[in-house]
Tab-separated table of C-alpha atoms and ligand atoms in Angstrom:
chain	number	residue	atom	x	y	z
A	1	MET	CA	88.498	117.922	81.229
A	2	SER	CA	88.369	115.965	77.865
A	3	LEU	CA	89.807	112.401	79.104
A	4	ARG	CA	87.875	109.621	77.608
A	5	LEU	CA	88.535	106.143	79.469
A	6	TYR	CA	87.793	102.526	78.511
A	7	ASP	CA	84.951	101.485	81.034
A	8	THR	CA	84.996	97.809	81.400
A	9	ALA	CA	81.203	97.648	82.597
A	10	THR	CA	79.951	99.300	79.372
A	11	ARG	CA	83.025	97.939	77.083
A	12	SER	CA	83.493	101.325	75.457
A	13	VAL	CA	85.466	104.454	75.668
A	14	ARG	CA	83.567	106.974	77.688
A	15	ASP	CA	83.865	110.617	78.614
A	16	PHE	CA	84.848	110.920	81.751
A	17	VAL	CA	82.858	113.249	83.726
A	18	PRO	CA	83.506	113.492	87.600
A	19	ARG	CA	80.559	113.086	89.923
A	20	THR	CA	81.353	116.118	91.592
A	21	PRO	CA	82.929	118.819	89.287
A	22	GLY	CA	86.313	119.363	90.462
A	23	GLU	CA	86.726	116.456	92.420
A	24	VAL	CA	87.665	112.624	91.706
A	25	GLY	CA	87.490	109.547	93.900
A	26	VAL	CA	89.619	106.514	92.727
A	27	TYR	CA	89.672	103.271	94.450
A	28	LEU	CA	92.744	100.788	93.160
A	29	CYS	CA	92.699	96.990	94.588
A	30	GLY	CA	96.172	96.969	96.415
A	31	LEU	CA	98.048	94.009	97.300
A	32	THR	CA	97.712	90.822	99.488
A	33	VAL	CA	100.872	91.265	101.426
A	34	GLN	CA	101.625	87.603	101.618
A	35	GLY	CA	104.956	88.194	100.081
A	36	PRO	CA	106.922	91.011	98.513
A	37	PRO	CA	105.780	92.429	95.184
A	38	HIS	CA	107.280	91.399	91.892
A	39	ILE	CA	107.354	93.603	88.587
A	40	GLY	CA	104.104	92.285	87.666
A	41	HIS	CA	102.229	93.965	90.959
A	42	LEU	CA	104.206	97.200	90.655
A	43	ARG	CA	103.371	97.528	87.251
A	44	SER	CA	99.496	98.377	88.388
A	45	ALA	CA	100.507	100.888	90.887
A	46	VAL	CA	102.413	102.870	88.105
A	47	ASN	CA	99.554	102.332	85.406
A	48	TYR	CA	97.378	104.094	88.257
A	49	ASP	CA	99.923	106.905	89.677
A	50	VAL	CA	99.833	108.179	85.509
A	51	LEU	CA	96.234	108.294	85.742
A	52	ARG	CA	96.386	110.221	88.923
A	53	ARG	CA	98.723	112.460	87.731
A	54	TRP	CA	96.877	112.997	84.673
A	55	LEU	CA	93.684	113.682	86.557
A	56	GLU	CA	95.478	116.116	88.896
A	57	HIS	CA	97.253	118.075	85.866
A	58	ALA	CA	93.491	118.571	84.587
A	59	GLY	CA	92.978	120.350	87.960
A	60	LEU	CA	90.819	117.875	89.814
A	61	ARG	CA	91.376	117.228	93.463
A	62	VAL	CA	91.894	113.582	93.334
A	63	THR	CA	91.237	110.982	96.570
A	64	PHE	CA	93.396	108.116	96.080
A	65	ILE	CA	92.493	104.933	97.755
A	66	ARG	CA	94.685	101.801	97.470
A	67	ASN	CA	94.077	99.058	99.994
A	68	ILE	CA	96.559	96.473	101.682
A	69	THR	CA	94.548	93.290	102.044
A	70	ASP	CA	96.492	92.106	104.909
A	71	ILE	CA	94.310	88.866	105.926
A	72	ASP	CA	93.517	86.002	103.736
A	73	ASP	CA	94.322	82.205	103.531
A	74	LYS	CA	97.603	82.976	101.754
A	75	VAL	CA	98.479	85.455	104.430
A	76	LEU	CA	97.812	82.878	107.303
A	77	ALA	CA	99.531	80.107	105.243
A	78	LYS	CA	102.808	81.992	105.088
A	79	SER	CA	102.746	83.459	108.374
A	80	ALA	CA	102.046	79.730	110.142
A	81	GLU	CA	105.041	78.686	108.064
A	82	ALA	CA	107.254	81.469	109.185
A	83	GLY	CA	105.823	80.948	112.915
A	84	VAL	CA	104.854	84.333	113.206
A	85	PRO	CA	101.263	86.302	113.687
A	86	PHE	CA	99.734	87.132	110.312
A	87	TRP	CA	100.177	91.089	111.159
A	88	SER	CA	104.147	90.404	111.582
A	89	LEU	CA	104.275	88.947	107.994
A	90	ALA	CA	101.565	91.420	106.355
A	91	TYR	CA	103.405	94.694	108.128
A	92	ALA	CA	107.202	93.341	106.673
A	93	ASN	CA	105.580	92.898	103.391
A	94	GLU	CA	103.963	96.092	103.315
A	95	ARG	CA	106.807	98.179	104.491
A	96	ILE	CA	108.859	96.491	101.193
A	97	LEU	CA	105.933	97.417	99.214
A	98	ALA	CA	105.821	100.871	100.335
A	99	ASP	CA	109.669	101.170	99.656
A	100	HIS	CA	109.010	99.991	96.215
A	101	TYR	CA	106.339	102.285	95.628
A	102	ALA	CA	108.397	105.316	96.538
A	103	ARG	CA	111.659	103.961	94.214
A	104	LEU	CA	109.399	103.825	91.294
A	105	GLY	CA	108.159	107.751	92.097
A	106	VAL	CA	104.373	106.172	92.590
A	107	LEU	CA	102.685	109.215	94.621
A	108	ASP	CA	101.633	108.448	98.103
A	109	ALA	CA	97.831	107.148	98.473
A	110	THR	CA	95.591	109.601	99.708
A	111	TYR	CA	94.687	106.815	102.155
A	112	GLU	CA	95.952	103.245	102.171
A	113	PRO	CA	93.570	101.336	104.385
A	114	ARG	CA	94.356	97.895	105.817
A	115	ALA	CA	91.319	95.257	105.355
A	116	THR	CA	91.637	94.314	109.220
A	117	GLY	CA	90.844	98.038	110.065
A	118	HIS	CA	87.594	98.280	108.545
A	119	ILE	CA	85.792	95.180	110.079
A	120	PRO	CA	82.836	96.857	111.681
A	121	GLU	CA	82.055	98.596	108.526
A	122	MET	CA	82.058	95.152	106.739
A	123	HIS	CA	79.628	93.959	109.339
A	124	SER	CA	77.258	96.618	108.662
A	125	LEU	CA	77.095	95.770	105.054
A	126	ILE	CA	76.874	92.205	105.518
A	127	ALA	CA	73.935	92.807	108.282
A	128	LYS	CA	71.984	95.017	105.585
A	129	LEU	CA	72.308	92.210	103.025
A	130	ILE	CA	70.975	89.837	105.186
A	131	ALA	CA	68.094	92.104	106.034
A	132	ASP	CA	67.172	92.891	102.401
A	133	GLY	CA	67.412	89.058	101.633
A	134	HIS	CA	70.591	89.384	99.561
A	135	ALA	CA	72.739	87.197	102.211
A	136	TYR	CA	72.494	84.507	104.481
A	137	PRO	CA	74.307	82.251	107.094
A	138	ALA	CA	75.492	78.869	105.988
A	139	ALA	CA	73.002	76.281	106.503
A	140	ASP	CA	75.424	73.786	107.841
A	141	GLY	CA	76.004	76.230	110.945
A	142	CYS	CA	79.842	76.802	109.942
A	143	GLY	CA	79.565	80.422	110.918
A	144	ASP	CA	79.993	81.496	106.953
A	145	VAL	CA	77.664	84.067	105.627
A	146	TYR	CA	77.162	84.083	101.624
A	147	PHE	CA	76.229	86.557	99.198
A	148	ASP	CA	72.924	85.073	97.338
A	149	VAL	CA	73.972	85.648	93.826
A	150	ARG	CA	70.403	84.955	92.491
A	151	SER	CA	68.974	87.611	94.367
A	152	TYR	CA	70.884	90.122	92.437
A	153	ALA	CA	69.648	90.357	88.808
A	154	ASP	CA	72.677	91.927	87.179
A	155	TYR	CA	75.075	89.575	88.341
A	156	GLY	CA	77.413	88.776	85.567
A	157	ALA	CA	77.194	91.991	83.834
A	158	LEU	CA	80.863	93.677	84.549
A	159	SER	CA	82.439	90.360	83.349
A	160	ASN	CA	79.851	89.815	80.615
A	161	GLN	CA	78.956	86.343	81.866
A	162	ARG	CA	75.451	84.645	81.743
A	163	PRO	CA	74.607	83.511	85.207
A	164	ASP	CA	74.354	80.313	84.250
A	165	ALA	CA	77.620	79.765	82.542
A	166	MET	CA	79.656	81.039	85.262
A	167	GLN	CA	82.159	79.355	87.537
A	168	GLU	CA	81.465	78.215	91.323
A	169	SER	CA	82.863	80.029	93.656
A	170	ALA	CA	85.754	78.052	95.128
A	171	ASP	CA	86.366	80.188	98.497
A	172	ALA	CA	84.191	77.831	100.742
A	173	PRO	CA	82.743	74.402	100.424
A	174	ALA	CA	79.223	74.225	98.634
A	175	ARG	CA	77.661	72.519	101.474
A	176	GLY	CA	76.135	75.520	103.044
A	177	LYS	CA	75.161	77.516	100.150
A	178	ARG	CA	72.003	77.643	98.350
A	179	ASP	CA	73.879	77.995	95.180
A	180	PRO	CA	77.605	76.789	93.995
A	181	ARG	CA	78.219	80.362	92.721
A	182	ASP	CA	77.375	82.163	96.022
A	183	PHE	CA	80.648	83.566	97.636
A	184	ALA	CA	81.681	84.254	101.277
A	185	LEU	CA	80.955	87.587	103.086
A	186	TRP	CA	82.095	86.295	106.010
A	187	LYS	CA	84.212	83.029	106.791
A	188	GLY	CA	83.491	81.178	110.165
A	189	ALA	CA	86.569	80.479	112.282
A	190	LYS	CA	87.844	76.806	111.355
A	191	PRO	CA	89.559	74.464	113.890
A	192	GLY	CA	93.372	74.999	114.145
A	193	GLU	CA	93.145	78.715	112.477
A	194	PRO	CA	94.929	81.078	115.039
A	195	GLU	CA	92.722	83.058	117.419
A	196	ALA	CA	94.583	86.179	116.687
A	197	ALA	CA	93.110	85.914	112.877
A	198	THR	CA	89.599	85.595	114.112
A	199	TRP	CA	87.331	88.420	114.968
A	200	PRO	CA	83.972	88.247	116.526
A	201	SER	CA	80.628	88.694	115.051
A	202	PRO	CA	76.967	88.575	115.143
A	203	TRP	CA	77.418	85.303	112.784
A	204	GLY	CA	80.024	83.612	114.855
A	205	PRO	CA	83.778	84.120	115.275
A	206	GLY	CA	85.637	84.207	111.723
A	207	ARG	CA	87.391	86.788	109.443
A	208	PRO	CA	86.264	88.518	106.617
A	209	GLY	CA	85.774	87.048	102.735
A	210	TRP	CA	87.994	89.242	100.209
A	211	HIS	CA	85.318	90.859	98.374
A	212	ILE	CA	83.678	92.484	101.360
A	213	GLU	CA	86.769	94.132	102.161
A	214	CYS	CA	87.072	96.231	99.286
A	215	SER	CA	83.519	97.324	99.025
A	216	ALA	CA	83.486	98.386	102.776
A	217	MET	CA	87.167	100.410	102.346
A	218	CYS	CA	85.265	102.263	99.220
A	219	TRP	CA	82.304	103.080	101.416
A	220	ARG	CA	84.190	104.306	104.347
A	221	TYR	CA	86.686	106.594	102.036
A	222	LEU	CA	84.558	107.404	99.020
A	223	GLY	CA	81.141	106.935	100.059
A	224	ASP	CA	78.223	105.691	98.585
A	225	GLU	CA	79.086	106.365	95.195
A	226	PHE	CA	82.398	107.141	93.393
A	227	ASP	CA	84.090	107.642	90.233
A	228	ILE	CA	86.749	105.224	89.252
A	229	HIS	CA	87.582	101.796	90.735
A	230	GLY	CA	90.755	100.193	89.350
A	231	GLY	CA	92.656	96.866	89.046
A	232	GLY	CA	94.216	94.394	87.039
A	233	LEU	CA	92.040	92.304	84.250
A	234	ASP	CA	92.512	89.062	86.417
A	235	LEU	CA	90.253	90.629	89.202
A	236	VAL	CA	87.108	91.705	86.809
A	237	PHE	CA	85.750	88.106	87.711
A	238	PRO	CA	85.106	87.229	90.489
A	239	HIS	CA	86.272	90.035	92.706
A	240	HIS	CA	84.936	93.046	90.965
A	241	GLU	CA	81.875	91.124	89.970
A	242	ASN	CA	81.109	90.279	93.409
A	243	GLU	CA	82.180	93.599	94.717
A	244	ILE	CA	79.658	95.207	92.626
A	245	ALA	CA	76.633	92.863	93.382
A	246	GLN	CA	77.299	93.228	97.276
A	247	SER	CA	77.578	96.911	97.089
A	248	ARG	CA	74.810	97.683	94.759
A	249	ALA	CA	72.421	95.143	96.750
A	250	ALA	CA	73.451	97.013	99.943
A	251	GLY	CA	72.156	100.290	98.427
A	252	LEU	CA	75.199	101.891	97.166
A	253	GLY	CA	75.678	103.825	93.813
A	254	PHE	CA	79.355	102.438	94.035
A	255	ALA	CA	81.816	102.931	91.092
A	256	ARG	CA	80.703	105.001	87.783
A	257	TYR	CA	84.077	103.697	85.775
A	258	TRP	CA	86.047	100.400	85.938
A	259	VAL	CA	89.459	100.777	84.540
A	260	HIS	CA	91.437	97.535	84.312
A	261	HIS	CA	95.043	97.115	83.257
A	262	GLY	CA	96.558	94.364	81.610
A	263	LEU	CA	99.301	92.025	83.386
A	264	LEU	CA	102.691	91.489	83.080
A	265	ASN	CA	103.460	88.016	81.893
A	266	MET	CA	106.843	86.295	81.694
A	267	GLY	CA	106.878	84.765	78.343
A	268	THR	CA	103.308	83.675	77.874
A	269	SER	CA	102.804	82.640	81.771
A	270	LYS	CA	101.710	84.638	84.416
A	271	MET	CA	104.252	85.858	86.666
A	272	SER	CA	103.960	83.878	90.098
A	273	LYS	CA	106.050	82.910	92.836
A	274	SER	CA	104.617	79.404	92.219
A	275	ILE	CA	106.041	78.879	88.931
A	276	GLY	CA	109.111	80.349	90.196
A	277	ASN	CA	109.425	83.230	87.453
A	278	VAL	CA	109.330	86.108	89.666
A	279	ILE	CA	111.364	89.143	88.989
A	280	ASP	CA	111.562	91.782	91.725
A	281	LEU	CA	112.642	95.628	91.709
A	282	PRO	CA	116.149	94.622	93.525
A	283	ALA	CA	116.675	92.109	90.748
A	284	VAL	CA	115.911	94.705	88.106
A	285	GLU	CA	118.142	97.019	89.568
A	286	ALA	CA	121.099	94.477	90.107
A	287	SER	CA	121.016	94.008	86.677
A	288	GLY	CA	121.918	97.540	85.774
A	289	VAL	CA	118.452	98.922	85.054
A	290	ARG	CA	117.298	101.677	87.696
A	291	ALA	CA	113.844	102.158	88.982
A	292	VAL	CA	112.866	105.238	86.598
A	293	GLU	CA	113.885	103.022	83.611
A	294	LEU	CA	111.433	100.429	84.820
A	295	ARG	CA	109.082	103.095	85.140
A	296	TYR	CA	109.352	104.398	81.609
A	297	TYR	CA	109.131	100.486	80.252
A	298	TYR	CA	105.558	100.224	82.101
A	299	THR	CA	104.521	103.525	80.456
A	300	ALA	CA	105.986	102.622	77.142
A	301	ALA	CA	103.228	100.183	76.779
A	302	HIS	CA	99.421	101.222	76.898
A	303	TYR	CA	97.915	100.240	80.369
A	304	ARG	CA	95.380	97.838	79.104
A	305	THR	CA	98.101	95.736	76.891
A	306	VAL	CA	99.610	92.746	78.115
A	307	ILE	CA	103.223	93.113	78.449
A	308	ASP	CA	105.471	89.993	77.904
A	309	TYR	CA	108.389	90.814	79.847
A	310	SER	CA	111.800	90.139	78.493
A	311	ASP	CA	115.107	91.725	79.500
A	312	GLY	CA	115.810	92.661	76.085
A	313	ALA	CA	112.574	94.926	75.975
A	314	LEU	CA	113.355	96.159	79.169
A	315	ARG	CA	116.961	97.442	78.123
A	316	GLU	CA	115.561	99.218	75.124
A	317	ALA	CA	113.166	100.748	77.089
A	318	ALA	CA	116.300	101.973	79.427
A	319	SER	CA	118.120	103.114	76.381
A	320	ALA	CA	115.156	104.945	75.147
A	321	TYR	CA	114.437	106.621	78.646
A	322	GLN	CA	118.415	107.516	78.514
A	323	ARG	CA	118.011	109.516	75.033
A	324	LEU	CA	115.371	111.612	76.618
A	325	GLU	CA	117.453	112.162	79.928
A	326	GLY	CA	120.448	112.615	77.981
A	327	PHE	CA	118.764	115.545	76.108
A	328	VAL	CA	117.546	117.363	79.240
A	329	HIS	CA	121.215	117.062	81.019
A	330	ARG	CA	122.761	118.313	77.932
A	331	ALA	CA	120.264	121.292	77.345
A	332	THR	CA	120.309	122.158	80.977
A	333	GLU	CA	123.965	122.663	80.957
A	334	ILE	CA	123.661	125.089	78.170
A	335	VAL	CA	120.447	127.021	78.815
A	336	GLY	CA	119.925	126.124	82.484
A	337	VAL	CA	117.137	124.516	84.100
A	338	GLY	CA	114.141	126.907	83.087
A	339	GLN	CA	110.735	125.961	84.217
A	340	PRO	CA	108.439	123.307	82.784
A	341	GLY	CA	106.281	124.898	79.853
A	342	GLU	CA	102.877	123.961	78.149
A	343	LEU	CA	102.178	120.312	77.286
A	344	PRO	CA	101.875	119.947	73.292
A	345	ALA	CA	98.525	119.527	71.957
A	346	GLU	CA	99.536	116.212	70.644
A	347	PHE	CA	100.621	114.941	73.737
A	348	VAL	CA	97.577	116.171	75.713
A	349	ALA	CA	95.506	114.427	72.621
A	350	ALA	CA	97.239	110.934	73.166
A	351	MET	CA	96.723	110.945	76.862
A	352	ASP	CA	93.163	112.161	76.924
A	353	ASP	CA	92.831	109.168	74.471
A	354	ASP	CA	92.115	106.791	77.086
A	355	LEU	CA	96.042	107.404	78.376
A	356	ASN	CA	97.375	106.313	75.371
A	357	THR	CA	101.084	106.935	76.914
A	358	SER	CA	102.894	104.785	73.987
A	359	GLN	CA	101.602	107.593	71.545
A	360	ALA	CA	102.481	110.470	74.156
A	361	LEU	CA	106.143	109.010	74.494
A	362	ALA	CA	106.266	108.890	70.897
A	363	VAL	CA	105.475	112.947	70.779
A	364	LEU	CA	108.234	113.182	73.377
A	365	HIS	CA	110.960	111.626	71.472
A	366	ASP	CA	109.729	113.771	68.549
A	367	ALA	CA	110.266	116.735	70.341
A	368	VAL	CA	113.840	115.108	71.656
A	369	ARG	CA	115.218	114.781	68.235
A	370	ALA	CA	114.160	118.226	67.269
A	371	GLY	CA	115.897	119.298	70.467
A	372	ASN	CA	119.118	117.425	69.684
A	373	GLU	CA	119.250	119.164	66.373
A	374	ALA	CA	118.874	122.574	67.856
A	375	LEU	CA	121.531	121.715	70.243
A	376	THR	CA	123.982	120.876	67.367
A	377	ALA	CA	123.061	124.012	65.647
A	378	GLY	CA	123.631	125.960	68.953
A	379	ASP	CA	119.897	127.459	68.363
A	380	ASP	CA	119.756	128.169	72.105
A	381	ALA	CA	116.249	129.690	71.752
A	382	VAL	CA	114.828	126.625	70.321
A	383	VAL	CA	116.712	124.419	73.103
A	384	VAL	CA	115.332	126.599	75.898
A	385	ALA	CA	111.474	126.293	74.229
A	386	VAL	CA	112.035	122.187	73.737
A	387	LEU	CA	113.546	121.917	77.062
A	388	SER	CA	110.458	123.482	78.816
A	389	ARG	CA	107.987	121.221	76.878
A	390	VAL	CA	110.163	118.215	77.096
A	391	ARG	CA	110.139	118.625	81.131
A	392	ALA	CA	106.575	119.412	81.134
A	393	MET	CA	105.605	115.941	79.522
A	394	LEU	CA	108.223	114.215	81.360
A	395	GLY	CA	106.965	115.467	84.452
A	396	VAL	CA	103.312	114.661	84.122
A	397	LEU	CA	104.506	111.145	83.524
A	398	GLY	CA	106.726	111.010	86.594
A	399	LEU	CA	109.739	110.968	84.532
A	400	ASP	CA	111.832	114.161	84.680
A	401	PRO	CA	115.127	113.460	85.225
A	402	LEU	CA	115.626	116.828	87.305
A	403	ASP	CA	112.852	115.709	89.605
A	404	PRO	CA	114.318	115.488	93.307
A	405	GLN	CA	112.926	112.072	93.074
A	406	TRP	CA	115.591	110.850	90.394
A	407	ALA	CA	118.149	113.798	90.361
A	408	GLY	CA	118.547	112.699	94.357
A	409	ARG	CA	118.991	109.187	93.773
A	410	SER	CA	121.939	109.560	91.213
A	411	GLY	CA	123.608	112.124	93.315
A	412	GLY	CA	121.850	115.233	91.888
A	413	GLN	CA	122.015	116.848	95.075
A	414	LEU	CA	125.853	116.756	94.981
A	415	ARG	CA	125.884	118.131	91.167
A	416	PRO	CA	126.290	121.837	92.272
A	417	VAL	CA	128.937	121.100	94.694
A	418	VAL	CA	130.897	118.933	92.362
A	419	ASP	CA	130.280	121.486	89.530
A	420	SER	CA	132.033	124.130	91.394
A	421	LEU	CA	135.071	122.128	92.285
A	422	VAL	CA	135.216	121.029	88.673
A	423	ALA	CA	134.863	124.597	87.608
A	424	LEU	CA	137.873	125.382	89.632
A	425	ALA	CA	140.062	122.580	88.065
A	426	LEU	CA	139.124	124.044	84.610
A	427	GLU	CA	140.188	127.421	85.659
A	428	GLN	CA	143.525	126.251	86.339
A	429	ARG	CA	143.271	124.397	83.107
A	430	ALA	CA	142.550	127.498	81.170
A	431	ALA	CA	145.320	129.391	82.950
A	432	ALA	CA	147.684	126.805	82.195
A	433	ARG	CA	146.586	127.032	78.527
A	434	ALA	CA	146.915	130.604	78.290
A	435	ARG	CA	150.614	130.732	79.357
A	436	LYS	CA	151.353	127.711	77.299
A	437	ASP	CA	152.169	125.091	79.742
A	438	TRP	CA	150.501	122.290	78.024
A	439	ALA	CA	151.563	119.547	80.370
A	440	ALA	CA	150.191	121.134	83.327
A	441	ALA	CA	146.887	121.723	81.378
A	442	ASP	CA	146.839	118.017	80.270
A	443	ALA	CA	147.700	117.127	84.015
A	444	VAL	CA	144.471	118.653	85.159
A	445	ARG	CA	142.324	117.025	82.781
A	446	ASP	CA	144.059	113.693	83.277
A	447	GLN	CA	143.610	114.096	87.133
A	448	LEU	CA	139.687	115.171	86.598
A	449	LYS	CA	139.381	111.790	84.522
A	450	HIS	CA	141.149	110.052	87.093
A	451	ALA	CA	138.381	111.027	89.545
A	452	GLY	CA	135.886	110.137	87.018
A	453	VAL	CA	135.210	113.434	85.693
A	454	ILE	CA	135.368	113.616	81.799
A	455	VAL	CA	135.997	117.284	80.151
A	456	GLU	CA	134.888	117.637	76.781
A	457	ASP	CA	135.655	120.924	74.779
A	458	THR	CA	132.489	121.997	73.067
A	459	VAL	CA	131.674	125.401	71.289
A	460	HIS	CA	129.832	126.519	74.474
A	461	GLY	CA	133.352	125.791	76.215
A	462	PRO	CA	134.272	122.828	78.514
A	463	ARG	CA	131.414	120.416	79.644
A	464	TRP	CA	131.939	117.605	81.711
A	465	THR	CA	130.430	114.442	82.739
A	466	ILE	CA	130.425	111.861	85.518
A	467	GLU	CA	131.943	108.776	84.150
A	468	GLY	CA	129.298	106.160	83.192
A	469	GLU	CA	126.708	108.721	83.672
A	470	HIS	CA	124.159	109.912	80.663
B	501	ZN	ZN1	89.601	94.865	95.712
């Protein structure tokens, strides 16, 4: 394939060459499930879903791993507040997350592992790091185990920082550390922490540090070395820097490309529960914007750009999607559904250029403009050709309105049934007209309108739409 991707580690756009021909392993840092997701979190899933669909379109077999971080300080604090075990809170939020992914048309991950299911793999990595002189148990006997950043010469390379200019690691007090930048691989249990959130280990009871979780799950599902590691730009440091350090120090090749997406901000501040500026999918839907339109909104921006959220921009995106959808529906009524065809070369070039979805959508809108002109001119052969290209482009972006994912949700499964009922009514109307009974003909149309079906007479005969539908 000729995909080129921006690789954070080399700060350059590189040709993507799979490690094993025909196969790709992708790991995306999933969410910490201390609460339901907001639309900033969901951007990540859609961005990588587009990457995954593009890789699959190129004929590659993709193993896509997106983890669930089901234990950490925030999960513990929230579950203590709610008076429930950590897994109860984590699982409830995991279910909401899965529902939102499905509503946005995000394909299921190949595996979606939970951090707490991989403690033995984490122990193996930590034991190896200690044996090789890259990690050590805390000097104060608290049960923590730290990674020794000075033992790993490339520390700071991913985030392009000089080690002496780096922040201290805030995940544990500095008292037991050799260097304030050393980060926790294992966190010894503290008094008052629930026993149910504590696991035995060779270094004492405790729970894993956040970073080692991802290294262990990458290793478990993708092996010593794999193709693409993804996440938000806010994860480059310290999370991904630490993941690389501990994985490579443990002898693993780890990720070959680092793909990071921009965040979605509210105005200029990050969307965050603590600031109280959170918008979630149900709120978007309650405002009249459908999930497919939110997906389009994410896709309209290049994945590496920051999206400054605004209601106006979301509504504009919804209207832009409705123009695409409107063409597909009108064209389908006239020339039939057909089959998605070849992708235009300009579209492929845009997608291969570091997934330039904004450029790809410009190609799509140009095609729809040409398709609408052909509809007006009654040039059915052109309509057929444009429709097949448009559906191919929308399909690879996960946005084809005729895909059961979306068609089913707007009552599309009932459409054939309504179609034949409306056709029956329209036959009666035509019969009334034939016998010049205009009152009866108008009555049929008025009754359909009363039922929410709008009939329009066109050169191709009557066409109908459901009121308020596009
Ligand atoms: Zn991670």
